[in-house]
Short mmCIF file of C-alpha atoms in Angstrom, two decimals:
data_model
loop_
_atom_site.label_atom_id
_atom_site.label_comp_id
_atom_site.label_asym_id
_atom_site.label_seq_id
_atom_site.Cartn_x
_atom_site.Cartn_y
_atom_site.Cartn_z
CA UNK A 590 0.00 0.00 0.00
CA UNK A 591 1.05 3.60 -0.51
CA UNK A 592 0.72 4.28 3.21
CA UNK A 593 3.00 1.32 4.00
CA UNK A 594 5.56 2.47 1.47
CA UNK A 595 5.50 6.00 2.84
CA UNK A 596 5.83 4.63 6.36
CA UNK A 597 8.86 2.53 5.36
CA UNK A 598 10.52 5.60 3.86
CA UNK A 599 9.71 7.75 6.90
CA UNK A 600 10.88 4.96 9.21
CA UNK A 601 14.32 4.88 7.68
CA UNK A 602 16.84 6.22 10.14
CA UNK A 603 19.85 8.19 9.08
CA UNK A 604 21.35 5.12 7.53
CA UNK A 605 24.53 6.31 5.99
CA UNK A 606 27.21 8.72 7.09
CA UNK A 607 28.94 10.91 4.52
CA UNK A 608 32.71 10.86 4.71
CA UNK A 609 35.30 12.31 2.34
CA UNK A 610 37.44 9.88 0.39
CA UNK A 611 40.41 10.40 -1.88
CA UNK A 612 39.84 9.41 -5.50
CA UNK A 613 42.44 8.95 -8.18
CA UNK A 614 44.09 12.00 -9.81
CA UNK A 615 43.82 13.95 -6.55
CA UNK A 616 40.08 14.47 -6.94
CA UNK A 617 38.10 14.51 -3.69
CA UNK A 618 34.88 12.53 -3.85
CA UNK A 619 32.20 11.60 -1.36
CA UNK A 620 31.14 8.08 -0.44
CA UNK A 621 28.66 6.73 2.03
CA UNK A 622 29.68 4.17 4.59
CA UNK A 623 28.29 2.79 7.80
CA UNK A 624 24.90 1.44 6.72
CA UNK A 625 22.60 1.07 9.73
CA UNK A 626 21.62 -2.61 9.73
CA UNK A 627 18.98 -1.92 12.38
CA UNK A 628 17.06 0.49 10.14
CA UNK A 629 13.97 -0.92 8.48
CA UNK A 630 14.78 0.93 5.26
CA UNK A 631 17.70 2.66 3.60
CA UNK A 632 17.27 5.71 1.39
CA UNK A 633 19.65 6.83 -1.37
CA UNK A 634 19.51 10.19 -3.14
CA UNK A 635 21.78 11.73 -5.76
CA UNK A 636 21.48 14.71 -8.09
CA UNK A 637 21.56 12.36 -11.11
CA UNK A 638 18.27 10.85 -9.86
CA UNK A 639 16.58 14.25 -9.78
CA UNK A 640 13.88 14.27 -7.12
CA UNK A 641 13.74 10.46 -6.96
CA UNK A 642 14.84 8.86 -3.71
CA UNK A 643 15.55 5.14 -3.94
CA UNK A 644 14.39 3.33 -0.81
CA UNK A 645 15.06 -0.31 -0.04
CA UNK A 646 13.85 -2.30 2.92
CA UNK A 647 16.14 -4.50 4.96
CA UNK A 648 15.07 -7.81 6.49
CA UNK A 649 15.28 -7.36 10.24
CA UNK A 650 13.78 -10.76 11.07
CA UNK A 651 17.17 -12.21 11.93
CA UNK A 652 15.82 -15.42 13.49
CA UNK A 653 13.35 -16.36 10.76
CA UNK A 654 14.54 -19.39 8.79
CA UNK A 655 18.04 -18.87 10.17
CA UNK A 656 19.14 -22.37 9.19
CA UNK A 657 18.17 -22.01 5.53
CA UNK A 658 18.72 -18.33 4.78
CA UNK A 659 21.95 -16.58 3.89
CA UNK A 660 22.05 -13.47 6.08
CA UNK A 661 24.22 -11.55 3.60
CA UNK A 662 21.21 -10.90 1.37
CA UNK A 663 19.12 -9.32 4.12
CA UNK A 664 20.99 -6.03 4.48
CA UNK A 665 22.39 -3.22 2.37
CA UNK A 666 26.16 -3.67 2.42
CA UNK A 667 28.42 -0.70 3.11
CA UNK A 668 29.72 -0.88 -0.48
CA UNK A 669 26.26 -0.54 -2.06
CA UNK A 670 25.96 3.23 -1.64
CA UNK A 671 29.43 4.00 -3.07
CA UNK A 672 28.58 1.74 -6.01
CA UNK A 673 25.26 3.51 -6.51
CA UNK A 674 27.09 6.86 -6.32
CA UNK A 675 29.55 5.69 -8.98
CA UNK A 676 26.66 4.61 -11.20
CA UNK A 677 25.09 8.07 -10.80
CA UNK A 678 28.34 9.84 -11.60
CA UNK A 679 28.91 7.68 -14.69
CA UNK A 680 25.31 7.24 -15.82
CA UNK A 681 25.68 8.65 -19.32
CA UNK A 682 28.55 6.36 -20.31
CA UNK A 683 28.04 3.28 -18.12
CA UNK A 684 24.31 2.96 -17.39
CA UNK A 685 21.81 4.72 -19.70
CA UNK A 686 20.63 2.43 -22.45
CA UNK A 687 22.82 -0.44 -21.22
CA UNK A 688 21.99 -3.88 -19.87
CA UNK A 689 23.02 -4.11 -16.20
CA UNK A 690 23.30 -7.15 -13.95
CA UNK A 691 23.77 -7.14 -10.19
CA UNK A 692 24.94 -10.50 -8.89
CA UNK A 693 24.05 -11.26 -5.29
CA UNK A 694 21.88 -8.15 -5.16
CA UNK A 695 20.42 -8.63 -1.67
CA UNK A 696 18.03 -5.69 -1.21
CA UNK A 697 19.11 -4.42 -4.67
CA UNK A 698 20.15 -0.80 -4.06
CA UNK A 699 22.72 -0.43 -6.91
CA UNK A 700 20.56 -2.30 -9.41
CA UNK A 701 17.47 -0.26 -8.58
CA UNK A 702 19.53 2.92 -8.93
CA UNK A 703 20.71 1.71 -12.36
CA UNK A 704 17.10 1.17 -13.43
CA UNK A 705 16.15 4.67 -12.24
CA UNK A 706 19.11 6.09 -14.20
CA UNK A 707 17.75 4.70 -17.47
CA UNK A 708 19.38 1.31 -17.95
CA UNK A 709 17.64 -0.51 -20.80
CA UNK A 710 17.38 -3.68 -18.73
CA UNK A 711 18.45 -4.55 -15.19
CA UNK A 712 18.79 -8.13 -13.97
CA UNK A 713 18.99 -8.55 -10.20
CA UNK A 714 20.05 -11.94 -8.91
CA UNK A 715 20.34 -13.66 -5.56
CA UNK A 716 19.59 -16.96 -3.90
CA UNK A 717 16.06 -18.21 -4.59
CA UNK A 718 15.29 -17.96 -0.85
CA UNK A 719 16.12 -14.22 -0.90
CA UNK A 720 14.18 -13.06 -3.94
CA UNK A 721 11.06 -11.97 -2.03
CA UNK A 722 12.86 -8.96 -0.49
CA UNK A 723 14.42 -8.06 -3.84
CA UNK A 724 11.04 -8.18 -5.62
CA UNK A 725 9.41 -6.07 -2.89
CA UNK A 726 12.14 -3.42 -3.13
CA UNK A 727 11.88 -3.21 -6.90
CA UNK A 728 8.10 -2.77 -6.63
CA UNK A 729 8.53 -0.20 -3.80
CA UNK A 730 10.52 1.91 -6.27
CA UNK A 731 7.94 1.62 -9.02
CA UNK A 732 9.85 -0.86 -11.16
CA UNK A 733 8.30 -3.62 -13.20
CA UNK A 734 9.23 -7.01 -11.77
CA UNK A 735 9.57 -9.91 -14.15
CA UNK A 736 10.64 -13.37 -13.06
CA UNK A 737 12.43 -15.34 -15.71
CA UNK A 738 11.70 -18.99 -15.15
CA UNK A 739 12.68 -20.54 -18.45
CA UNK A 740 12.35 -24.08 -17.10
CA UNK A 741 8.72 -23.47 -16.00
CA UNK A 742 9.13 -25.26 -12.65
CA UNK A 743 7.86 -22.19 -10.80
CA UNK A 744 10.90 -21.44 -8.63
CA UNK A 745 12.31 -18.66 -10.80
CA UNK A 746 15.87 -19.94 -11.17
CA UNK A 747 15.74 -21.58 -14.57
CA UNK A 748 17.77 -24.62 -13.50
CA UNK A 749 15.07 -27.29 -13.84
CA UNK A 750 15.30 -28.38 -10.20
CA UNK A 751 12.32 -27.43 -8.07
CA UNK A 752 13.24 -25.97 -4.68
CA UNK A 753 11.08 -27.13 -1.77
#
């Protein structure tokens, strides 16, 4: 619901801390580090996105399915925001009109940013058990979600082996 989406965005704590970094050729750049893994949602904004703010939820249910779930896909990693920043700063040559893939996307922040920047197609991948969060985050940001399941077994991975 729109109210739930707005609540998730409002509920996001200050999730990232801006710190200066030194880039090549003596240029000073900014990166974001220190993602708050206790925040329900993370927001990312950049001038290249205009007024769009990309918001992704994190999975805070740490104990749910702990034996079968890979915890690395539940949270936005500290490197996701610098990667999204790089995509924004290089959108015209590296993103717009291109096909982009994010392997092990977790909540999908860089891939969703790439889609918002005008990538022709974005493929976000992760373990089959983690795709629910990824799908929800894509939908939260107004993106069309398409599952490619070329083996028609219904699990979305295309490998012909049904996951139970």
